[in-house]
Coordinates of C-alpha atoms and ligand atoms in Angstrom, one line a residue:
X273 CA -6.0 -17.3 51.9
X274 CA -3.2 -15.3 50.2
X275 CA -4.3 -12.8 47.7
X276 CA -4.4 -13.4 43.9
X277 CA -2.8 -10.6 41.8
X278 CA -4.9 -9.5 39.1
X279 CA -3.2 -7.1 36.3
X280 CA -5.5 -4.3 34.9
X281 CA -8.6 -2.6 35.7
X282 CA -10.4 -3.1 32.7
X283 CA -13.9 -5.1 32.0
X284 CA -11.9 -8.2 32.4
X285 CA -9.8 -7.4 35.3
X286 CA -12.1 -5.6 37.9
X287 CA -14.9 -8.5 36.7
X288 CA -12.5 -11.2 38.3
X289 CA -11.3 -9.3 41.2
X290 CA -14.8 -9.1 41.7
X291 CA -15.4 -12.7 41.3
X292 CA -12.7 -13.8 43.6
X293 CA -13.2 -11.3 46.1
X294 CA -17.0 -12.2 46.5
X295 CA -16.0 -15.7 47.0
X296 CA -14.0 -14.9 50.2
X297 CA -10.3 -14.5 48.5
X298 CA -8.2 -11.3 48.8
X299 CA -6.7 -9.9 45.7
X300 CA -4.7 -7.0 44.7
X301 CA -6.0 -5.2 41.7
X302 CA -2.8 -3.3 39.9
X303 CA -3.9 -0.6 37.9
X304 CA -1.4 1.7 35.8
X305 CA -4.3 4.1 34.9
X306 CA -3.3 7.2 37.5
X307 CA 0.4 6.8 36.9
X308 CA 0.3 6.2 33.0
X309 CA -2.5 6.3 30.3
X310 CA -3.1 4.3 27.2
X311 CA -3.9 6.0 23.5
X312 CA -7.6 5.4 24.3
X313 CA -8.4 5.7 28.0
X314 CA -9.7 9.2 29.2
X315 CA -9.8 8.6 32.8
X316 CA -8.6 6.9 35.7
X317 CA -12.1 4.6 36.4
X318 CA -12.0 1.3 36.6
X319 CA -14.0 -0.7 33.5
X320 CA -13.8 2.5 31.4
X321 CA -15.8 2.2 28.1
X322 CA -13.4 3.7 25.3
X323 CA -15.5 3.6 22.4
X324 CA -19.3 2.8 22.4
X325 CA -21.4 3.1 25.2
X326 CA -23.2 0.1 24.0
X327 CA -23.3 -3.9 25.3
X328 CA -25.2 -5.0 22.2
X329 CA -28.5 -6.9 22.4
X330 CA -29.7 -7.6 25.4
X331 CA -32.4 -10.3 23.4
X332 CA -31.4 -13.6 26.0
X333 CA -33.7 -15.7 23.6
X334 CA -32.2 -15.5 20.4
X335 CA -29.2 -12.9 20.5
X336 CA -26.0 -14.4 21.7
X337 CA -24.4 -11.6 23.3
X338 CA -27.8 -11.2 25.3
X339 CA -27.1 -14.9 26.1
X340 CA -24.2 -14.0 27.9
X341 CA -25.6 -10.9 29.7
X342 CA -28.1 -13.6 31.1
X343 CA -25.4 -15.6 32.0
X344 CA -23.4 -12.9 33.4
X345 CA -26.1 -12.2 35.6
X346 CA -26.5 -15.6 36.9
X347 CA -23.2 -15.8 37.8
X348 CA -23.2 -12.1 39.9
X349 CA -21.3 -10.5 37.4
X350 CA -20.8 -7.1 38.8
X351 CA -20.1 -5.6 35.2
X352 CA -23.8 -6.6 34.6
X353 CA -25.0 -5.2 37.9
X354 CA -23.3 -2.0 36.5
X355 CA -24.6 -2.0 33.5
X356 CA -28.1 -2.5 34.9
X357 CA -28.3 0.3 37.2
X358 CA -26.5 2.8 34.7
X359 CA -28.5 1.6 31.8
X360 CA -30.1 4.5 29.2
X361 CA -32.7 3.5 26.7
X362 CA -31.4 2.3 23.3
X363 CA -34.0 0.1 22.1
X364 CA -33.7 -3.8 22.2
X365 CA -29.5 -2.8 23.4
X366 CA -28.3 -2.5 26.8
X367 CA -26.6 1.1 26.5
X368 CA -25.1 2.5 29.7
X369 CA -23.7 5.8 31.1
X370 CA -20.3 5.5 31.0
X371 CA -19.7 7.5 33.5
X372 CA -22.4 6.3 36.1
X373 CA -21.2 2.6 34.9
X374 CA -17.3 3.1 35.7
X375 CA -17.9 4.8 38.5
X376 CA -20.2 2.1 39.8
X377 CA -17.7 -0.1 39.1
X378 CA -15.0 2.0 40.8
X379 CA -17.3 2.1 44.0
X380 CA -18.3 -1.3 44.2
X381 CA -14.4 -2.2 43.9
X382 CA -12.8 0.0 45.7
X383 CA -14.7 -0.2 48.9
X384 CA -14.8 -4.5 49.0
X385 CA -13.2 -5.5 52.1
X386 CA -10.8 -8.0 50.4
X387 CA -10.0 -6.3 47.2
X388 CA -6.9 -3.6 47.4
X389 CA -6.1 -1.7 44.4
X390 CA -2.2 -0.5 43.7
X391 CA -2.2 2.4 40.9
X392 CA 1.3 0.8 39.5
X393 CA 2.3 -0.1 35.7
X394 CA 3.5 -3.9 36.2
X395 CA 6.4 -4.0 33.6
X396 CA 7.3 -7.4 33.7
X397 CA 5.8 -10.7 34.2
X398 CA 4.5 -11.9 37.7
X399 CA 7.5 -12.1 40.6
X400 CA 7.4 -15.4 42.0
X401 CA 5.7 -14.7 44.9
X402 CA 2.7 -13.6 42.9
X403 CA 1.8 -17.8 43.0
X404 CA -1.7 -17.3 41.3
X405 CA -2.8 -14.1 38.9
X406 CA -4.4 -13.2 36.3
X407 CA -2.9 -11.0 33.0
X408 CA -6.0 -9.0 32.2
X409 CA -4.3 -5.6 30.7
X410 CA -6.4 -5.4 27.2
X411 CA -6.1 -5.0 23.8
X412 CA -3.6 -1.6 25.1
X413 CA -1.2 -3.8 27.0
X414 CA 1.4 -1.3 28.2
X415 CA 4.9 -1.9 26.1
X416 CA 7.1 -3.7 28.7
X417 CA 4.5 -6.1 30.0
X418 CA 3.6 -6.6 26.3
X419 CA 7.6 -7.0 25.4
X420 CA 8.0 -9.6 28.7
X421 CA 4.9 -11.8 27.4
X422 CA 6.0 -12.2 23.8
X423 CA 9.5 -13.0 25.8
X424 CA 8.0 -15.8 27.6
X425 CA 5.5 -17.1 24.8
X426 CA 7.9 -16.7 21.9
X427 CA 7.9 -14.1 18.9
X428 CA 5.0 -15.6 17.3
X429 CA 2.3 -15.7 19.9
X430 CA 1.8 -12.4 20.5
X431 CA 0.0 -10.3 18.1
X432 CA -0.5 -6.5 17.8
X433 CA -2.9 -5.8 15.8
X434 CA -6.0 -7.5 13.9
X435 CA -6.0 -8.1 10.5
X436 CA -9.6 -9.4 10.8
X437 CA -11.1 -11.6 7.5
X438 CA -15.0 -11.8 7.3
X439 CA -16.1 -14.8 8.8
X440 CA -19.5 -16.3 7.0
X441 CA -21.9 -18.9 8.5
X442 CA -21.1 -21.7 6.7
X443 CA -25.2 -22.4 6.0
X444 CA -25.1 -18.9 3.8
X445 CA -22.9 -20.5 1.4
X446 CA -24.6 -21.3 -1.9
X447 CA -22.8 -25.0 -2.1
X448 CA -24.5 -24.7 -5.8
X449 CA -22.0 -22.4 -7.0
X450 CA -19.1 -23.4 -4.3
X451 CA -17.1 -26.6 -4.2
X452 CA -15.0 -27.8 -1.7
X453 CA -11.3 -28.3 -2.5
X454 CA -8.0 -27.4 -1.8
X455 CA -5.3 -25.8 -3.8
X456 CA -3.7 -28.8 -5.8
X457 CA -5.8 -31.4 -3.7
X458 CA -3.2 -31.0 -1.1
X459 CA -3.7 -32.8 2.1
X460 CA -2.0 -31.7 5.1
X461 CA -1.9 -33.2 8.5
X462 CA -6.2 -34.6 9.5
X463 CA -7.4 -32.7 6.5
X464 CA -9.2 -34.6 3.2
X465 CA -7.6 -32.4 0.0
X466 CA -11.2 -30.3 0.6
X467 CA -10.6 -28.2 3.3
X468 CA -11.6 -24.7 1.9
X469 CA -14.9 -23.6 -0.2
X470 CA -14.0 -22.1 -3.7
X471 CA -15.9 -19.5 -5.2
X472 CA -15.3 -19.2 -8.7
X473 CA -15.0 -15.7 -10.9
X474 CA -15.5 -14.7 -14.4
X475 CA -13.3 -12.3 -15.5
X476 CA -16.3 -9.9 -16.2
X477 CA -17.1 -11.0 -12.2
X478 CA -13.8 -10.4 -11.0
X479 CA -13.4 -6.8 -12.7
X480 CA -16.7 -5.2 -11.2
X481 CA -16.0 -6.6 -8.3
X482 CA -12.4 -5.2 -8.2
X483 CA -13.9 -1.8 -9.3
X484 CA -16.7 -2.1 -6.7
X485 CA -13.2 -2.8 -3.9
X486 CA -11.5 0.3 -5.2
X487 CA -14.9 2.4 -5.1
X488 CA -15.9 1.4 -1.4
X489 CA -16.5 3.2 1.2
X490 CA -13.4 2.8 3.7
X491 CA -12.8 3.5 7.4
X492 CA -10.0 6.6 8.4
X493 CA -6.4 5.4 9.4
X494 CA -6.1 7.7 12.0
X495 CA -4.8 4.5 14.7
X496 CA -2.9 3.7 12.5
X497 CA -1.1 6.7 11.0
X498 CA 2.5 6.3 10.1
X499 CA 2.4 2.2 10.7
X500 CA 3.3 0.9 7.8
X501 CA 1.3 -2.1 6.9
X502 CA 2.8 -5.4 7.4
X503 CA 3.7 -7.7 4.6
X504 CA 1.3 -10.2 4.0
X505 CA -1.6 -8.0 5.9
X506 CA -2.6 -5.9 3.1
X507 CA -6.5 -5.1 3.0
X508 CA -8.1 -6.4 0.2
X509 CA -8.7 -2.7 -1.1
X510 CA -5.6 -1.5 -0.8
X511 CA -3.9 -4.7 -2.9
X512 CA -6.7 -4.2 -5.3
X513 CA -5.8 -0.4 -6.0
X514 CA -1.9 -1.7 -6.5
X515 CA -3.0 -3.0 -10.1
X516 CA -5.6 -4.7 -11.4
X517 CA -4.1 -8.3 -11.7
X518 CA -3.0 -7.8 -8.0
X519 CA -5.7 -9.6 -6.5
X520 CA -5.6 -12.4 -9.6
X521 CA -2.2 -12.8 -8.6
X522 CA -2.5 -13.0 -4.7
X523 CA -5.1 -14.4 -2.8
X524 CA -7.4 -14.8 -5.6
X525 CA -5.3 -16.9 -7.8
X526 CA -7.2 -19.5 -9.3
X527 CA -4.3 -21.6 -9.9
X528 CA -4.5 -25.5 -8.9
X529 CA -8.4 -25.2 -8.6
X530 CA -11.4 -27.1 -10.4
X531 CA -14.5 -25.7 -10.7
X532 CA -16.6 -29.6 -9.6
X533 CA -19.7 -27.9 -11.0
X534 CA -18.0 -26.8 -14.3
X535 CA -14.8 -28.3 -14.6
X536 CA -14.0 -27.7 -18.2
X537 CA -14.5 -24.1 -17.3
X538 CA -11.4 -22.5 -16.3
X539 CA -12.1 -19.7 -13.2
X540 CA -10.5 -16.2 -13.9
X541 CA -10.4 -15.9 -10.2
X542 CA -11.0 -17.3 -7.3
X543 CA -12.2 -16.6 -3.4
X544 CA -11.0 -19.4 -1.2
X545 CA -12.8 -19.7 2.7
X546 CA -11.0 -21.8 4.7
X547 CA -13.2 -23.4 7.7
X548 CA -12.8 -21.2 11.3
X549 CA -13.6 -23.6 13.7
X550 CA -14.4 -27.3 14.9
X551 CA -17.7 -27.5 14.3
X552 CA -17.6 -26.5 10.6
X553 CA -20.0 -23.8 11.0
X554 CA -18.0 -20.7 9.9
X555 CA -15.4 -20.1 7.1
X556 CA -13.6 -17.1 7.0
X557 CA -12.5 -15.4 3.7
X558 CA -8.9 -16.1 3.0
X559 CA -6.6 -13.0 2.7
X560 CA -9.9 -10.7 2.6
X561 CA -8.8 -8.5 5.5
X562 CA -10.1 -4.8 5.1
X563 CA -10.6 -1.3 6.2
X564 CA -13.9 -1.0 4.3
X565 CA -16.7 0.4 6.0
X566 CA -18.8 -2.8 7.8
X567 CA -22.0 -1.3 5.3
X568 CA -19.8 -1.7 2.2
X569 CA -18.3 -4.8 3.1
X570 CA -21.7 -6.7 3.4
X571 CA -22.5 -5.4 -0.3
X572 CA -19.0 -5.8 -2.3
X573 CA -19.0 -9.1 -0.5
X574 CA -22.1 -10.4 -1.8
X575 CA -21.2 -9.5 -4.9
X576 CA -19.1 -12.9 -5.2
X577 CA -20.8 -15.8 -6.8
X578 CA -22.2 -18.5 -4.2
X579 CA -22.1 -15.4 -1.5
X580 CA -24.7 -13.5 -2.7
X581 CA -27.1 -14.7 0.5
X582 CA -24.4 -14.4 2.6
X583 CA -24.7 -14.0 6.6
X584 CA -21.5 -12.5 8.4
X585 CA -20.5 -13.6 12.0
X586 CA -17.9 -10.8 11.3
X587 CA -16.8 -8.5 9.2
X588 CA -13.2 -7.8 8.3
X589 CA -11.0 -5.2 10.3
X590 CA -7.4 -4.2 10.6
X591 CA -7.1 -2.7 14.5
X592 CA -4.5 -2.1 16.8
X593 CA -5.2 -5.2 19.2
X594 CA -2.6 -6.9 21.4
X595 CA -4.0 -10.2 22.0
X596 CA -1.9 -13.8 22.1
X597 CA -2.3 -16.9 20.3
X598 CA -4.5 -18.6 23.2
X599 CA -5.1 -21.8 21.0
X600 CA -1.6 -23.2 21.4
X601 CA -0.5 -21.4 24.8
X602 CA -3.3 -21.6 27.0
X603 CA -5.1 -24.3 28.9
X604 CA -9.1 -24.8 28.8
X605 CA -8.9 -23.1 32.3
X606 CA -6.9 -20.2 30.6
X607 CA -3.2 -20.6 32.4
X608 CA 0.1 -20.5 30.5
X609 CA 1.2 -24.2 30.1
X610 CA 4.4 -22.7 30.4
X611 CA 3.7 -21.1 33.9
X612 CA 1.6 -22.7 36.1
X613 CA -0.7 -20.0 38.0
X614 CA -0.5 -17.4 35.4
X615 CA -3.8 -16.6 33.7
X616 CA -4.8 -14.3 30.7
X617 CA -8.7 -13.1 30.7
X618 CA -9.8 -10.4 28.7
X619 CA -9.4 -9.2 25.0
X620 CA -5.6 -10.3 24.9
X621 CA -7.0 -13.7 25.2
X622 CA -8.5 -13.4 21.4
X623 CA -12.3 -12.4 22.5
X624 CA -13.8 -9.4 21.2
X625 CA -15.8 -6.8 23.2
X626 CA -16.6 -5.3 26.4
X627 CA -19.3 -8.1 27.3
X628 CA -17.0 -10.9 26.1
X629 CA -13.7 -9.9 27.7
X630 CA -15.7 -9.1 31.0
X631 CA -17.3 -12.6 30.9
X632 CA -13.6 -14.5 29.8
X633 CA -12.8 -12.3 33.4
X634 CA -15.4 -13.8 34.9
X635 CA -14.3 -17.5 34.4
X636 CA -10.7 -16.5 34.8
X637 CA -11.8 -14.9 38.6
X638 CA -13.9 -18.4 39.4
X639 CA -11.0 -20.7 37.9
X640 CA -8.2 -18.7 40.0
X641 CA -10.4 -19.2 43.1
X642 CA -10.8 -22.9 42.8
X643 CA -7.1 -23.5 42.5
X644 CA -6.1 -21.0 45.5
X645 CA -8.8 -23.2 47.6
X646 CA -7.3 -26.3 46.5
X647 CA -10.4 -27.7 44.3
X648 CA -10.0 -28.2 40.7
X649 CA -11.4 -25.0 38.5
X650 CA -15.0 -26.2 37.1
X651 CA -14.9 -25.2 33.1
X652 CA -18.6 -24.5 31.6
X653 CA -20.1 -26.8 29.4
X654 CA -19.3 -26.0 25.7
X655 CA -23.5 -25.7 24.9
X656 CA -22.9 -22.5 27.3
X657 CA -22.2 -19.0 25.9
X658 CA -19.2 -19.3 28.4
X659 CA -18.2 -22.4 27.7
X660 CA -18.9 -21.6 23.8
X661 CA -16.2 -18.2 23.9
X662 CA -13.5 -20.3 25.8
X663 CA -13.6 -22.7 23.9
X664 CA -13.3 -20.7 20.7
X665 CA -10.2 -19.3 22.8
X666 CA -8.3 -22.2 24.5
X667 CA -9.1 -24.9 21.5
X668 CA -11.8 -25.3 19.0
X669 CA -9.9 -23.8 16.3
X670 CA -8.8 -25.3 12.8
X671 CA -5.2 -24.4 12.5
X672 CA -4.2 -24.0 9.1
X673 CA -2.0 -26.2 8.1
X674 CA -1.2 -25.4 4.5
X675 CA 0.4 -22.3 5.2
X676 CA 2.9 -23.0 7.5
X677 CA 3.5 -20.1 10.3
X678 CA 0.5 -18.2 9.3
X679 CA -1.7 -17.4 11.9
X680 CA -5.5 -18.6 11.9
X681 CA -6.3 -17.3 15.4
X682 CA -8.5 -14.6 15.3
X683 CA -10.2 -12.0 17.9
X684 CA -13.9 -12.8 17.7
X685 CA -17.2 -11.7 19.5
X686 CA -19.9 -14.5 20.6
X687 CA -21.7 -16.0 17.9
X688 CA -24.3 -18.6 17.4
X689 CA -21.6 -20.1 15.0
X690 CA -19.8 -20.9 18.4
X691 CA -22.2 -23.2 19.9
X692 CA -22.2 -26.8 19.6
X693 CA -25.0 -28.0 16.7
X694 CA -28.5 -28.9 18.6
X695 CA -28.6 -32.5 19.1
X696 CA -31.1 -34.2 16.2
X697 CA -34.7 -33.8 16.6
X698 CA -34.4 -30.6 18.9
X699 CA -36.4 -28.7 16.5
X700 CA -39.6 -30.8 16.4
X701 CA -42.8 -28.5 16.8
X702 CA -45.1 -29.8 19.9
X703 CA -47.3 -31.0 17.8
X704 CA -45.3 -32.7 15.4
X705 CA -47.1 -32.2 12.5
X706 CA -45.7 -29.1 10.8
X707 CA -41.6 -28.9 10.7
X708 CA -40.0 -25.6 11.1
X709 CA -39.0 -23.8 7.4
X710 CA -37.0 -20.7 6.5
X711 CA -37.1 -17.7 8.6
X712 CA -38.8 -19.5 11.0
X713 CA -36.7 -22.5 11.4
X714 CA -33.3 -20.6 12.0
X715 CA -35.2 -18.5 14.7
X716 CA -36.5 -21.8 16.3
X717 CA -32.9 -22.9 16.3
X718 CA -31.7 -19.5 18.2
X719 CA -34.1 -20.2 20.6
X720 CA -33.2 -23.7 21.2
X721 CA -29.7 -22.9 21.1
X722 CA -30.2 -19.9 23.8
X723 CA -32.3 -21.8 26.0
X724 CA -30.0 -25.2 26.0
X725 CA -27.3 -22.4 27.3
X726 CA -29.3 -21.1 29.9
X727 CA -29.9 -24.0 31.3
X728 CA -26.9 -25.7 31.1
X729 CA -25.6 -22.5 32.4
X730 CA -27.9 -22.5 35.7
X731 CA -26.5 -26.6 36.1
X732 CA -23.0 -25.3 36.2
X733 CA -23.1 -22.7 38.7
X734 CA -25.4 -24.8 41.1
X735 CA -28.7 -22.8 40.4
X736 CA -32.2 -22.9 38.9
X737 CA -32.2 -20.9 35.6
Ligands
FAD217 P1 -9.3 -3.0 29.0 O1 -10.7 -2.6 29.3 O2 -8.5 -2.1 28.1 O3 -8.5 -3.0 30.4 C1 -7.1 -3.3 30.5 C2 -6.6 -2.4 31.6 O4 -5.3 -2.8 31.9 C3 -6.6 -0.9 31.3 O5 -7.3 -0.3 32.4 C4 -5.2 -0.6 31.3 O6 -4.9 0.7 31.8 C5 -4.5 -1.6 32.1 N1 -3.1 -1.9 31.8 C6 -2.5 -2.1 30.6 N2 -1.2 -2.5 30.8 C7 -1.0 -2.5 32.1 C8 0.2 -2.8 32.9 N3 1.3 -3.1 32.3 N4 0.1 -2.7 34.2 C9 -1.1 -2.3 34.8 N5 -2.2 -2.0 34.1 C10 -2.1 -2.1 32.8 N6 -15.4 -3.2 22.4 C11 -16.7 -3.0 22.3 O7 -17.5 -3.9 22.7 N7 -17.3 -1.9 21.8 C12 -16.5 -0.9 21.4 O8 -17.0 0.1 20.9 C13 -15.1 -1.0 21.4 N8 -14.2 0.0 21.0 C14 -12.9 -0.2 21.1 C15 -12.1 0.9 20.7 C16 -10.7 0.8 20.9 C17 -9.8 2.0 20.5 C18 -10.1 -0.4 21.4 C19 -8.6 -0.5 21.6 C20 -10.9 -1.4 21.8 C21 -12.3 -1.4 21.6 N9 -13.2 -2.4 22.0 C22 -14.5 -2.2 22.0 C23 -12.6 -3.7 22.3 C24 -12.6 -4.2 23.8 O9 -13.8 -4.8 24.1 C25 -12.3 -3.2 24.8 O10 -11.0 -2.8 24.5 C26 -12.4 -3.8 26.3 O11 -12.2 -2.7 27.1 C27 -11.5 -4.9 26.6 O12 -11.5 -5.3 27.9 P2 -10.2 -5.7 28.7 O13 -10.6 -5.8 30.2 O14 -9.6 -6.9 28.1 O15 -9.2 -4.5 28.5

């Protein structure tokens, strides 16, 4: 076979040289690290952890990030087999070395017979006779390979940083308080005149929770110093301190709104959440992007009538992140429909995290291998924690279609909210008498979710789980 190229030396990128070396394919790893450094990269390893030494929960029956490790290690993930053997105690987490674990990566890399690394900064998009690789070069894509991709994908499409809104499980929202309904009833292309959930505000409401914005606990700017903030992008905090009708006036309005519980009741403000995927299981706060601290967020947040039992699959962020708008540009198998034979994988593909971007690698590794051997690429079943991340990237995504040219993509980590719902009837006890309640019935359906991955997992890739 002729080699695949695969662009950065990250989680993502050394996961599917990995791959696609292991499955008897040359490939040329180009890694700039050794000739030019990025703002958060100390060293010239490969897989090099920049922040926390952590891969979250490592919990494969009801955590879904330890889903995925369990997946990972199905598959022969070699981040995982890293991790593994470089692993310090850290509770129910899997915490590595991050030393011991990029150099274990570097090793295991560097000395396959079929993988070559260059040390070179590729500044432009693949030449021609690169016929299959991978774009894996991170959330710290160096400027002219950044500048060439938003030159092929258009202005748009490429994103540099996160403005992230918190995204709630749709099942926390008190539907007591909330309605559905959007502004004026309007109806834009498939939706109903309901598509977001209103939560409504006295004015007594609305100024404690202003005062409780301004008061917060906030993250440092030190990323970001000197960038001013883009129009539009303003955490929530920071439009609150501009003036107290700020918020009232912006993404609070109440304007063209009904309260269905209480419509003669006027609503001094309001918070809109406009749905974040397919399957309707997460809405994401409209406009509520912050630099509050993840602690204060979870409290000023629940301080918003029909939110006060509120479970976040995220909390709000602004970050540098270079990451394109995969919905629209990518197909399920994660090449640009402009350029056949291109592939993204990694956190520039809109995941989140080290165990996420390596496991997007992962695919992207096993889906460039198929097409170099002439077979079509096999994409996991959507009830997998694979199969639930891509499709979170490549399509399952409610684009909003009130606000024309706003973006609704957003970088996310895995979630249960990701999965497909369990089919009816999953949840019936053995016995059939008693039927699961509470605490106990969202673990049950963790567990049935985690398990239905595993196993559909183990089907995909040919093996018993
Ligand atoms: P990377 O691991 O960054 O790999 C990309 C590689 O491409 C790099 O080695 C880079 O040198 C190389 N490269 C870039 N441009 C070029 C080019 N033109 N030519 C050749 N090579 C190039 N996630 C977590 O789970 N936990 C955290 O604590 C965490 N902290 C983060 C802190 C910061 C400051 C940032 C920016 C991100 C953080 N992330 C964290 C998010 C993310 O998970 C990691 O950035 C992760 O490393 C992404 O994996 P990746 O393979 O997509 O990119």
């Amino acid at each position: 076979y002729s080699p695949i190229h695969v662009i950065g030396g990250g989680l993502a990128g050394s996961e599917a040289a990995w791959q696609i070396a292991e499955a008897g394919v040359p490939v040329i790893l180009h890694e700039m690290r050794g000739v030019r450094g990025t703002d958060a990269h100390k060293t010239d390893g490969l897989a090099e952890l920049v922040c926390s030494n952590s891969f979250r929960s490592d919990d494969a029956t009801s955590n879904a990030v330890g889903v995925l490790h369990a997946e990972m290690r199905l598959a022969g993930s070699l981040i995982m087999q890293a991790a593994d053997r470089n692993q310090v105690p850290a509770g129910g987490a899997l915490a590595v070395d991050r030393d011991g674990f990029s150099q274990a990566v570097s090793t295991a890399i560097e000395n396959h017979p079929l993988i070559t690394v260059v040390r070179e900064e590729v500044s432009g998009l693949p030449p021609e006779d690169w016929d299959l690789a991978i774009i894996a070069t991170g959330p710290l894509t160096a400027p002219a390979l950044a500048e060439a991709i938003r030159h092929e994908t258009g202005a748009d499409a490429l994103a540099f940083f996160d403005a992230i809104a918190p995204i709630v499980y749709t099942e926390t929202i008190d539907m007591n308080v909330c309605w559905h309904q959007s502004r004026y009833d309007k109806v834009g292309p498939g939706g109903t005149g309901k598509d977001y959930i209103n939560c409504p505000m006295t004015e007594e409401q609305y100024n404690a929770f202003v005062d409780a914005l301004i008061a917060g606990d906030k993250t440092g700017f030190k990323e970001w110093e000197g960038t001013p903030y883009f129009d539009g992008c303003l955490p929530i905090e920071v439009m609150a301190e501009r003036g107290r009708e700020t918020l009232r006036h912006g993404p609070m309005k109440p304007m063209g709104l009904t309260n269905a519980h209480s419509p003669t009741v006027k609503p001094y403000a309001v918070v809109q959440l406009r749905q974040d995927n397919a399957l309707g299981t997460l809405y994401n706060m409209v406009g509520f992007q912050t630099k509050l601290k993840y602690g204060a967020q979870a409290e000023v947040f629940r301080m918003i009538p029909g939110l006060e039992n509120a479970e976040f699959a995220r909390l709000g962020g602004l970050h540098r992140n270079t990451y394109i708008n995969s919905p629209t540009l990518l197909d399920q198998s994660l090449t640009l429909k402009s350029r056949p034979g291109l592939r993204f994988a990694g956190q520039i593909t809109g995941c989140e995290g080290y165990v996420e971007s390596a496991s997007i690698g992962l695919v992207a590794g096993r889906f460039a291998t198929a097409e170099r051997k002439g077979e079509t690429p096999s994409i996991p079943p959507a009830t997998t924690a694979f199969g639930a991340l891509l499709n979170h990237i490549t399509g399952g995504h409610i684009v909003s279609d009130d606000e024309p040219g706003k973006r609704s993509f957003q970088p996310m980590n895995i979630n249960f909210g990701l999965f497909p719902p369990l089919e009816a009837g999953a949840l019936t006890k053995p016995d059939g008498a008693k039927r699961f309640r509470g605490k106990e019935k969202a673990q049950a359906k963790k567990q049935a979710i985690a398990s239905r991955a595993l196993s559909d997992c183990a089907s995909w890739l040919g093996k018993s789980a």
